[in-house]
Short mmCIF file of C-alpha atoms in Angstrom, two decimals:
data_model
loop_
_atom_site.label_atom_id
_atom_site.label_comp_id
_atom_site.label_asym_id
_atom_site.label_seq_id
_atom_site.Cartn_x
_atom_site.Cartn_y
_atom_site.Cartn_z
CA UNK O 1 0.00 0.00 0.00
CA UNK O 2 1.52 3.52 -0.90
CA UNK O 3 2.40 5.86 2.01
CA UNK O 4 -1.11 8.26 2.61
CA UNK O 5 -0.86 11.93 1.86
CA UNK O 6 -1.65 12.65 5.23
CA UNK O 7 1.29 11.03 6.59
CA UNK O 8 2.77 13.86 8.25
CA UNK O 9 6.58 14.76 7.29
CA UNK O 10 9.47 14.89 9.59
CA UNK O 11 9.82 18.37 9.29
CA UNK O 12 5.81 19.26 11.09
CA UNK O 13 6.79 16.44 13.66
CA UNK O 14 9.44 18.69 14.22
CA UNK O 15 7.96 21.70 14.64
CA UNK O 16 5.33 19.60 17.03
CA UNK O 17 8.19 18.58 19.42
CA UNK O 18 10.36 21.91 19.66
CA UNK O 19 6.99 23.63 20.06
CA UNK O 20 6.53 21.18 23.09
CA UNK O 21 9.78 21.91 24.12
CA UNK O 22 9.80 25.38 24.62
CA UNK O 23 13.17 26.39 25.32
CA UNK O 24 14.54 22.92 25.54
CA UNK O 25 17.27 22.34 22.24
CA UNK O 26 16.68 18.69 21.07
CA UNK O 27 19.77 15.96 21.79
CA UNK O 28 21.06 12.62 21.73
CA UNK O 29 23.78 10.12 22.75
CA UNK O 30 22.47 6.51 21.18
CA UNK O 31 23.94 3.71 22.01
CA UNK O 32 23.99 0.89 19.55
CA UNK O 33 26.43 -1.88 17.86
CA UNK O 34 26.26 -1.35 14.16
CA UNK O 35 30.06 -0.07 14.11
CA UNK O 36 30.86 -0.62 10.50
CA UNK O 37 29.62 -2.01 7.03
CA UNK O 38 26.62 -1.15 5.72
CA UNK O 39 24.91 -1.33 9.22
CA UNK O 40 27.35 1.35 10.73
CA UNK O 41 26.24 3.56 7.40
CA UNK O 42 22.77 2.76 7.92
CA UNK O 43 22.41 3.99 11.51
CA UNK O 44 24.36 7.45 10.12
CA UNK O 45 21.92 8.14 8.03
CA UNK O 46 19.98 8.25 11.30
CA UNK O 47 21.82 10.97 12.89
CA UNK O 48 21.82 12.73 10.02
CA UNK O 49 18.21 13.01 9.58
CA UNK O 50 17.97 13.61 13.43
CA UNK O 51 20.92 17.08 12.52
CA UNK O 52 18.63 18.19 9.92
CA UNK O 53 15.18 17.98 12.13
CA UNK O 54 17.13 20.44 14.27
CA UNK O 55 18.66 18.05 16.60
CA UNK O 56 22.50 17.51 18.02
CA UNK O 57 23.16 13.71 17.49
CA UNK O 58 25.84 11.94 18.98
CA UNK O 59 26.38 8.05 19.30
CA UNK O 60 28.27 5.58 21.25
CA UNK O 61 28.99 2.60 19.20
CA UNK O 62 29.90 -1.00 21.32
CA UNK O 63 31.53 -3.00 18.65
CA UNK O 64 30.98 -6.74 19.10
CA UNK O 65 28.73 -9.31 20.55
CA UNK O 66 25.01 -7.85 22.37
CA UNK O 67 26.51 -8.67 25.70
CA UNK O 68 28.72 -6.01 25.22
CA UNK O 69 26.00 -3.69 24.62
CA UNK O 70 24.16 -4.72 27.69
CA UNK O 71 27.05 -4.50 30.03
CA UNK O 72 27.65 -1.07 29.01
CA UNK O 73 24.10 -0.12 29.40
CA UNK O 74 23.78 -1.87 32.82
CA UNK O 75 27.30 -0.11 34.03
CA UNK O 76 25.66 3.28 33.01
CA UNK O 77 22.53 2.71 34.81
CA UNK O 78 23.65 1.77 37.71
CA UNK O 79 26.09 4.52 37.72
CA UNK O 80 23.19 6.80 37.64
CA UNK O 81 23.63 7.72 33.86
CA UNK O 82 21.57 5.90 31.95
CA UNK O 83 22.09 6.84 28.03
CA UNK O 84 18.65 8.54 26.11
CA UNK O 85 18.38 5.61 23.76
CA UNK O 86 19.54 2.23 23.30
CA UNK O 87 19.33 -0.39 20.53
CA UNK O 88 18.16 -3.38 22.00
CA UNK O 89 14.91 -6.00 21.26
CA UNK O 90 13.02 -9.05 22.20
CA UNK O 91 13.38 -10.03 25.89
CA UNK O 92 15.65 -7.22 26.77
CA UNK O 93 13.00 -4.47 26.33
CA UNK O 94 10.85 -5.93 28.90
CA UNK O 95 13.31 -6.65 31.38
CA UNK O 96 14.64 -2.96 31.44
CA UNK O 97 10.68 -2.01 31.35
CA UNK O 98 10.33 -4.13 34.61
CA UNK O 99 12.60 -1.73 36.20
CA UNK O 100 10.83 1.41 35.63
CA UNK O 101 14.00 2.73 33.52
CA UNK O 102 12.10 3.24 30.59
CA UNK O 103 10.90 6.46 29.43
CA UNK O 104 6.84 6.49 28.10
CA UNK O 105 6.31 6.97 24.44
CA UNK O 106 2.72 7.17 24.40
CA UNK O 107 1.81 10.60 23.93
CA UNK O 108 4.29 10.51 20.83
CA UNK O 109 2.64 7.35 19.94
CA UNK O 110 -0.53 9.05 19.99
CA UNK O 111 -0.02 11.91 18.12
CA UNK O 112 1.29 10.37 15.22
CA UNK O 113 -0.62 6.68 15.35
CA UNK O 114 1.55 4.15 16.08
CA UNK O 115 -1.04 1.43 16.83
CA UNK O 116 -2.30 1.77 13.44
CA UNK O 117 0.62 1.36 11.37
CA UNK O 118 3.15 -0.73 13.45
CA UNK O 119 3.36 -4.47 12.14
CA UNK O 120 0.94 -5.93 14.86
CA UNK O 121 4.30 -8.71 15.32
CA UNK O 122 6.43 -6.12 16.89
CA UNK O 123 3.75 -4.04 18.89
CA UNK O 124 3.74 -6.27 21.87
CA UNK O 125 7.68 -6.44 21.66
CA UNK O 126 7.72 -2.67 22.02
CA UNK O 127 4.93 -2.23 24.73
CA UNK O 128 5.76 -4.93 27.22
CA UNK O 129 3.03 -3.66 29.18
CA UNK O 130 0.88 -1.75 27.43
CA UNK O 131 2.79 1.64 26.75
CA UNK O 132 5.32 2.78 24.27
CA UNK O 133 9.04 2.46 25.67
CA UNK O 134 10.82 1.84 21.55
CA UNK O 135 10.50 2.75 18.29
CA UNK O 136 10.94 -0.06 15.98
CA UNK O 137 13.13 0.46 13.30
CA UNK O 138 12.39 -2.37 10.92
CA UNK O 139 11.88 -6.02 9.77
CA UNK O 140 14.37 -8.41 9.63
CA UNK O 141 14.39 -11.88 7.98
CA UNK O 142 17.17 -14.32 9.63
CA UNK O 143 16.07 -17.36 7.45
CA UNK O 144 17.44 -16.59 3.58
CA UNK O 145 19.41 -18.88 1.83
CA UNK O 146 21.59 -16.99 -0.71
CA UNK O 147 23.12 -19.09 -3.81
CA UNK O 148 25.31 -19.05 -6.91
CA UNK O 149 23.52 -18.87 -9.98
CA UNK O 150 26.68 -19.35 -11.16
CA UNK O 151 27.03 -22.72 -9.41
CA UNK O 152 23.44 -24.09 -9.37
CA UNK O 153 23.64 -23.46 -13.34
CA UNK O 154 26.63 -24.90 -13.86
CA UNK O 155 25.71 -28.00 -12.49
CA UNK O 156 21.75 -28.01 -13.72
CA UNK O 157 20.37 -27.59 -10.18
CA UNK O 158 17.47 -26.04 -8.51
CA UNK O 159 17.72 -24.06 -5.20
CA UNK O 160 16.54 -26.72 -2.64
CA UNK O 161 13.27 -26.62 -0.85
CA UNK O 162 13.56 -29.56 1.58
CA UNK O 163 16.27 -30.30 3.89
CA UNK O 164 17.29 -33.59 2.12
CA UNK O 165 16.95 -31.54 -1.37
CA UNK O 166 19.68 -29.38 0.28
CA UNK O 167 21.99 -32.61 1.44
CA UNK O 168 21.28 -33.77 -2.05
CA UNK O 169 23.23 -30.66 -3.73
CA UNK O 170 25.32 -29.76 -1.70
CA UNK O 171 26.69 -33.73 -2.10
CA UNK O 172 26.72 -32.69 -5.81
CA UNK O 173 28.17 -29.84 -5.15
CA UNK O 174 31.12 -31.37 -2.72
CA UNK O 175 31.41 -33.73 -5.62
CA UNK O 176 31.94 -31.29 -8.08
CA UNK O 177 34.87 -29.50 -6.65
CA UNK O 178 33.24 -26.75 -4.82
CA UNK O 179 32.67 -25.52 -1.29
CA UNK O 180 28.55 -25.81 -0.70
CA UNK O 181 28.03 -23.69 2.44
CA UNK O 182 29.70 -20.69 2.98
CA UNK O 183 29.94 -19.80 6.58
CA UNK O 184 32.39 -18.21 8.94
CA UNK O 185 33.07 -19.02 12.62
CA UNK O 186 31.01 -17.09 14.89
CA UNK O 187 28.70 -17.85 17.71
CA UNK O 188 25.87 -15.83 16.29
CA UNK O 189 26.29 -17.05 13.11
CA UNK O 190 26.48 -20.52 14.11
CA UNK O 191 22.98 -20.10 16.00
CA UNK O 192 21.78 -18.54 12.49
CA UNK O 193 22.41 -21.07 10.87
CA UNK O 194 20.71 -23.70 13.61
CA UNK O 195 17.40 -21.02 14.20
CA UNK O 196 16.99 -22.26 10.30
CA UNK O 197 17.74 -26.04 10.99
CA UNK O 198 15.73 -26.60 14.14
CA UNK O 199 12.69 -23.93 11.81
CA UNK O 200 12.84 -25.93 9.34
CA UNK O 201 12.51 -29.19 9.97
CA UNK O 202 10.08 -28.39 12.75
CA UNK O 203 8.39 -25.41 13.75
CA UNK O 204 6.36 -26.48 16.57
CA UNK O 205 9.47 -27.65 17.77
CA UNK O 206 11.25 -23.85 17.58
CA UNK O 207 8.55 -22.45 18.82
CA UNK O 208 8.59 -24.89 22.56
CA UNK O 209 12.70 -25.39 22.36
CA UNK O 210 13.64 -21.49 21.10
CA UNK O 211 10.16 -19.32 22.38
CA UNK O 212 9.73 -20.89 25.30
CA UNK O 213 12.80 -22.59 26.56
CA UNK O 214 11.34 -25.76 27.36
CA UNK O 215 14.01 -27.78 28.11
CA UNK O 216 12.02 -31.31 27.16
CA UNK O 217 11.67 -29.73 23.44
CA UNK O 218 15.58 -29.54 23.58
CA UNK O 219 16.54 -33.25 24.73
CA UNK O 220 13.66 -34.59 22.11
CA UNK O 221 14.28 -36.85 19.09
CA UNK O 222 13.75 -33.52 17.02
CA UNK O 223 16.44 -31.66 18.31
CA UNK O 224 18.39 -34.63 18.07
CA UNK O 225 17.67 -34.90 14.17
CA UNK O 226 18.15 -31.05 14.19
CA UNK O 227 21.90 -31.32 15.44
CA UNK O 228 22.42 -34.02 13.35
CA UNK O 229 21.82 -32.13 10.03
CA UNK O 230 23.40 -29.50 11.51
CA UNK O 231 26.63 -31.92 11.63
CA UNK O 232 25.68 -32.96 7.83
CA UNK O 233 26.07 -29.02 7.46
CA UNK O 234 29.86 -28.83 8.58
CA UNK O 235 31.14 -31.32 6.72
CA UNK O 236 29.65 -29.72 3.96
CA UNK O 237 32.00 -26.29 4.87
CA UNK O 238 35.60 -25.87 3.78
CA UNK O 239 38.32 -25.78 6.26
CA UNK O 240 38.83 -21.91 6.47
CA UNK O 241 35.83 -20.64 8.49
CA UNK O 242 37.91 -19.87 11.88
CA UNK O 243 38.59 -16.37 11.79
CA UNK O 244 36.39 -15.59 8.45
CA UNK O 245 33.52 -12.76 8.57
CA UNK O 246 30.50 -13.19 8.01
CA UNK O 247 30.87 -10.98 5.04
CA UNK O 248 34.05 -12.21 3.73
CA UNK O 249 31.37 -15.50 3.59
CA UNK O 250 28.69 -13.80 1.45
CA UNK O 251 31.64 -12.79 -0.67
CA UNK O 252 32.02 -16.60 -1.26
CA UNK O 253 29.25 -17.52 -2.92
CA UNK O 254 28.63 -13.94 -4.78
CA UNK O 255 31.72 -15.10 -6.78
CA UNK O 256 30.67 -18.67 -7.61
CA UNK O 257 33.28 -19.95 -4.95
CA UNK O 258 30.41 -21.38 -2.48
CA UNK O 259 27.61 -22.57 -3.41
CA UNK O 260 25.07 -21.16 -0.33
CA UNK O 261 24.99 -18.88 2.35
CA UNK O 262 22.60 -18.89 5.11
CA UNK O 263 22.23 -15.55 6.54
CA UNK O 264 19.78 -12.53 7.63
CA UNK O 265 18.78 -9.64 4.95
CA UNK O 266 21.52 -7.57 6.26
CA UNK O 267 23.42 -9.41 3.56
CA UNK O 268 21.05 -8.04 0.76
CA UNK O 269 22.50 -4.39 1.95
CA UNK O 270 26.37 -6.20 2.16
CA UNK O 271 25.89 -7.47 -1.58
CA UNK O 272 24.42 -4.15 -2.84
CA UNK O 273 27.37 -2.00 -1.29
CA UNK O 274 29.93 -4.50 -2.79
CA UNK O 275 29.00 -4.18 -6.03
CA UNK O 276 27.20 -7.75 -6.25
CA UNK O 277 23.98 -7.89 -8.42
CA UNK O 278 20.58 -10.08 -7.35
CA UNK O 279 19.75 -12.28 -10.22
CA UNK O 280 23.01 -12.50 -11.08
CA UNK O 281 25.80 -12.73 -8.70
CA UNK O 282 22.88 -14.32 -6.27
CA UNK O 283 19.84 -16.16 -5.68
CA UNK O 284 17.67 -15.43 -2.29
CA UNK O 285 14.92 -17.75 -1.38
CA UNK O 286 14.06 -18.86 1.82
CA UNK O 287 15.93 -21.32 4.04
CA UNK O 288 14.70 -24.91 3.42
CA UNK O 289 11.52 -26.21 5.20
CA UNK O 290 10.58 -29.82 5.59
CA UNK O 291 6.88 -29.33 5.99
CA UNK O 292 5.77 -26.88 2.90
CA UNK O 293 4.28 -23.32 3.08
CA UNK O 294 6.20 -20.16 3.76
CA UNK O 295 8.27 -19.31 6.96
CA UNK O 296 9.79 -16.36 8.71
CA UNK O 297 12.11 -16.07 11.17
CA UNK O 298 12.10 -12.86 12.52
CA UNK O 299 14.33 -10.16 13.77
CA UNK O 300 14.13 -6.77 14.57
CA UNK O 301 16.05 -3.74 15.77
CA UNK O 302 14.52 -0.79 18.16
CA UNK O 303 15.41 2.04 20.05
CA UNK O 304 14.33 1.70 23.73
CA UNK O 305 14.10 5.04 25.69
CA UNK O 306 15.53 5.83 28.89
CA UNK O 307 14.26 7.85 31.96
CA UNK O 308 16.13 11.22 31.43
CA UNK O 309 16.47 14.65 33.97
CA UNK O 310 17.70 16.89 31.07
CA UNK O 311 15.30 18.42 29.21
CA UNK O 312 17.41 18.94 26.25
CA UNK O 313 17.34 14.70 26.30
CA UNK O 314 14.17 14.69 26.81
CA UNK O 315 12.96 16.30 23.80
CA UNK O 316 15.51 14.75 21.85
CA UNK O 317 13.88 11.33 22.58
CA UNK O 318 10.60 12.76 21.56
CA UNK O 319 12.05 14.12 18.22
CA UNK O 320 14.44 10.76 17.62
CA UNK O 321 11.11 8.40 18.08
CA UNK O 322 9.56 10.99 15.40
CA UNK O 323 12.15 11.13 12.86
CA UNK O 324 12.31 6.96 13.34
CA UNK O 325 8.74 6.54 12.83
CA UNK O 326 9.13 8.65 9.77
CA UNK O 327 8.43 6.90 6.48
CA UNK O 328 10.98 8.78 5.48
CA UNK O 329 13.54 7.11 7.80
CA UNK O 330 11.85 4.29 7.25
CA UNK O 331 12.56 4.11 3.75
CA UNK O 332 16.02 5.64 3.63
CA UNK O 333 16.88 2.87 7.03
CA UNK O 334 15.77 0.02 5.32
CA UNK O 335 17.09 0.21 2.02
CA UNK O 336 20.50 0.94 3.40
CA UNK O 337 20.07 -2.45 5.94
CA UNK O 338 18.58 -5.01 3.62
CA UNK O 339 15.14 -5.12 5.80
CA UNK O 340 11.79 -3.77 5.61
CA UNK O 341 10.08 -1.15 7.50
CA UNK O 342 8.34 -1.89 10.96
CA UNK O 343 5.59 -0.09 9.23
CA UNK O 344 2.86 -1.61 7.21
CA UNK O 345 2.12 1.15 4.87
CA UNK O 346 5.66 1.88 3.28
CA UNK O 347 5.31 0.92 -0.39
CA UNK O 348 8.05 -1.12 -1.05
CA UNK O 349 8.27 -1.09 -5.18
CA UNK O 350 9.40 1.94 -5.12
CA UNK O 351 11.95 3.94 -3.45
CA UNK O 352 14.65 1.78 -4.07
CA UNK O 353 14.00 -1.50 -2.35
CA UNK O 354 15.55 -4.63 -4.11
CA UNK O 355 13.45 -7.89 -5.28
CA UNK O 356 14.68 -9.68 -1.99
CA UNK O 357 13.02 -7.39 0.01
CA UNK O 358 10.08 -6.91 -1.62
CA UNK O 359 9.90 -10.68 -1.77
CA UNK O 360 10.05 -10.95 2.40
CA UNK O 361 7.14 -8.43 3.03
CA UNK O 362 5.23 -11.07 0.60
CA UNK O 363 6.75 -13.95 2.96
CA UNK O 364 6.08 -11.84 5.96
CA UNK O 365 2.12 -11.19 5.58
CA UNK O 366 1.73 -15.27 3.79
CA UNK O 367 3.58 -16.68 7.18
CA UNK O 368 1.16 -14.91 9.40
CA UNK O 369 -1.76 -15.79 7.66
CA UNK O 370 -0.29 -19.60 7.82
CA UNK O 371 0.81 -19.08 10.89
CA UNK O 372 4.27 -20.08 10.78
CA UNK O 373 5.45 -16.75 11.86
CA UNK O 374 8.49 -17.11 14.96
CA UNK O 375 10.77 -15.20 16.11
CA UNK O 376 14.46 -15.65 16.43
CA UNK O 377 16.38 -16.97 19.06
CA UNK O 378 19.75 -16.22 17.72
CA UNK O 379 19.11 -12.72 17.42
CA UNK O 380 17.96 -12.19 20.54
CA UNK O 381 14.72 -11.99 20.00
CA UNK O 382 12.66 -14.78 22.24
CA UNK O 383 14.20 -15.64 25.33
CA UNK O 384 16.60 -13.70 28.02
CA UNK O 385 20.29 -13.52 26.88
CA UNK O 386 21.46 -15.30 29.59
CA UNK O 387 19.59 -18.55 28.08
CA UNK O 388 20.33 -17.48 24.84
CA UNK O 389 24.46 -17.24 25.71
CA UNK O 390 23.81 -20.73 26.69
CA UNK O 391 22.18 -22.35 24.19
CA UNK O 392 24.87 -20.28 21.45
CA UNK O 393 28.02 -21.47 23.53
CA UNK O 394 26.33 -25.37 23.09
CA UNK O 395 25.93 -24.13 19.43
CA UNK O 396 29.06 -23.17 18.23
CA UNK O 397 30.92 -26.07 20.78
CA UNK O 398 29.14 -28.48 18.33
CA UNK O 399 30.16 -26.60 15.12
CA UNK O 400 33.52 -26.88 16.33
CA UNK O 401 34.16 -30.34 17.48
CA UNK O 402 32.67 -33.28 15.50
CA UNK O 403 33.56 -35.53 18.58
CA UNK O 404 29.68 -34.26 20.16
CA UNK O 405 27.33 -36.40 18.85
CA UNK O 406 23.65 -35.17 18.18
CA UNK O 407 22.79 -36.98 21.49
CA UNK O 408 24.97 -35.21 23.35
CA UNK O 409 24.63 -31.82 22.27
CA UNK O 410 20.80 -31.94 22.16
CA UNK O 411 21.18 -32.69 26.39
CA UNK O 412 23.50 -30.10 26.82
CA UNK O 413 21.28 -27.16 25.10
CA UNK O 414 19.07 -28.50 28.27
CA UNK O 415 21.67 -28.94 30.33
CA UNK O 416 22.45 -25.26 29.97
CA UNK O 417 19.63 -23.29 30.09
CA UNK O 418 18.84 -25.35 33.20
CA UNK O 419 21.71 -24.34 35.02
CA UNK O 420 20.76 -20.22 34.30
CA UNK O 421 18.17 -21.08 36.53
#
């Protein structure tokens, strides 16, 4: 659906919020991890939207994993300086929400009409209970599965829709002299990689194991089969994944040297700043599924909003959420990150969104009318990170050491949420 003419432009928002403000000049500090790549240039275009509203932007960027995020945010809070917004998602909104640290949205909200344009998915994630404390930013799909054309031509194949169509090819592929999964060696990529696995070859399954932690879901025969294709998976990889990126692994297969690459629609922006064209350097369908229909992992990133004194940060929150909620941000966000907007009346065929991503707003709406909709565990986006450190360490233990059997590693995904208690 195209944007309405009565969507109002950042520019009135703006003038709504300094008018609000009275003497109070707009500012930020936002703390987030997209230090570099096309996420590091997406979240600039950010700030420089949030400059040109008539704000002063600053940003603290925590390179690395999200526990690095969260220690810094926790340090700051409890040193009585909590920052005006965070990135964070899933789980972790709530839990700072429990503590009253999170600043209320909901006259913002109001104003502009959240409720009726957020994707209902992501409403609940960003009003834990009942009020606006984040601004989603957009859609993410974890499950893609990007592949040569190149490769899959070559040797007269079809991208693989089933899990043993997949073990199938890539056995071709082996065969053939090339490298069938692309992949590089890091926790969260591991657990990528597994969210699509476990997904895939059962939903219901995902759902109990990755939604709800149930630790009887992770010691079942289907987690057992899970780990074991997972194990097919490895053996499938060439020997040079320690210390490879996650990029330098797209980079594989967009050159015909890998066959597939299993990976988010972060990669989508990745491909498009590196020159690589969809169609032709690369394929992107969805990750195989073993029982038909259309699925969708998904991932999201938000700004939460904390509990600020200043009044300078204060209206800078309110203009931030604005120029966030913006279809204009929207737009110019998502194209740069490979997702799709959080809002359900962006029109995505034009402005400069690729086939991919019009493709996984299609995906999106058929898996919630099948209901096959989840959301992702290895992006943080189900349960707490302490249970989610576990089950990732269990992960990428089994990626690395083909000594575990499926048996084994299935038990100690249970074994280790159980012991966070």
């Amino acid at each position: 659906m195209k944007l309405k003419k009565t969507t109002i432009g950042v520019s009135i928002l703006t003038a709504t919020v300094l008018a609000a403000g009275a003497q109070a000049e707009p500012k930020t500090n936002m703390m987030h991890q997209w230090a570099q790549g096309s996420e590091a240039a997406a979240i600039a275009k950010l700030g420089e939207m949030f400059e040109a509203a008539g704000g002063t932007w600053e940003q603290t960027a925590i390179s690395g994993h999200t526990s690095n995020t969260l220690a810094k945010l926790r340090s700051d809070v409890v040193a009585g300086n909590a920052p005006a917004a965070v990135q964070l998602k899933g789980p972790e909104i709530a839990e700072w929400n429990a503590t009253g640290a999170t600043a209320n949205l909901d006259d913002v909200a109001a104003a502009e009409g959240w409720d009726d344009v957020v994707a209902p998915e992501l409403t609940s994630v960003m009003k834990p209970t009942g009020s606006w404390v984040a601004a989603p930013m957009n859609i993410h799909r974890v499950n893609w599965l990007y592949s040569s054309p190149k490769i899959l031509n070559e040797l007269g194949l079809e991208v693989p829709a089933t899990w043993d169509e997949f073990n199938a090819a890539c056995d071709a592929i082996i065969e053939a002299g090339y490298t069938c999964i692309a992949h590089g060696a890091a926790d969260w990529s591991d657990a990528t990689t597994f969210d699509s696995v476990v997904y895939g070859m059962d939903a219901d399954l995902y759902r109990r194991a990755f939604q709800e932690a149930d630790v009887d879901a992770m010691r079942s025969q289907g987690m057992i089969d899970a780990f074991a294709q997972l194990r097919k998976m490895v053996g499938y990889m060439d020997d040079g994944i320690n210390g490879r990126s996650w990029e330098q692994s797209m980079t594989m297969t967009m050159t015909g040297e890998a066959a597939f690459f299993l990976m988010g629609d972060w990669t989508v922006a990745s491909a498009n700043l590196a020159g690589f064209k969809e169609g032709e350097d690369y394929l992107c369908n969805q990750t195989p599924v073993n029982w038909g229909g259309n699925g969708f992992i998904l991932n999201a990133d938000s700004v939460v909003f904390f509990n600020q004194n200043d009044p300078d940060y204060v209206e800078g929150q309110k203009l931030l959420a604005s120029t966030i909620m913006s279809p204009e941000f929207q737009v110019t966000f998502n194209v740069a990150k490979g997702s799709i907007p959080s809002r359900t009346d962006v029109d995505l065929s034009v402005g400069g969104f690729t086939q991919c991503q019009q493709q996984g707003l299609a995906d999106l709406k058929a898996s919630v009318d099948e209901g096959t909709l989840v959301r992702s565990m290895a992006h943080n986006m189900t349960v707490l990170q302490k249970y989610r450190g576990a089950m990732m360490e269990v992960i990428t233990e089994f990626v690395a050491d083909d000594s575990i059997t499926p048996e084994e590693a299935a038990n100690q995904l249970a074994d280790a949420v159980e012991l966070q208690g």
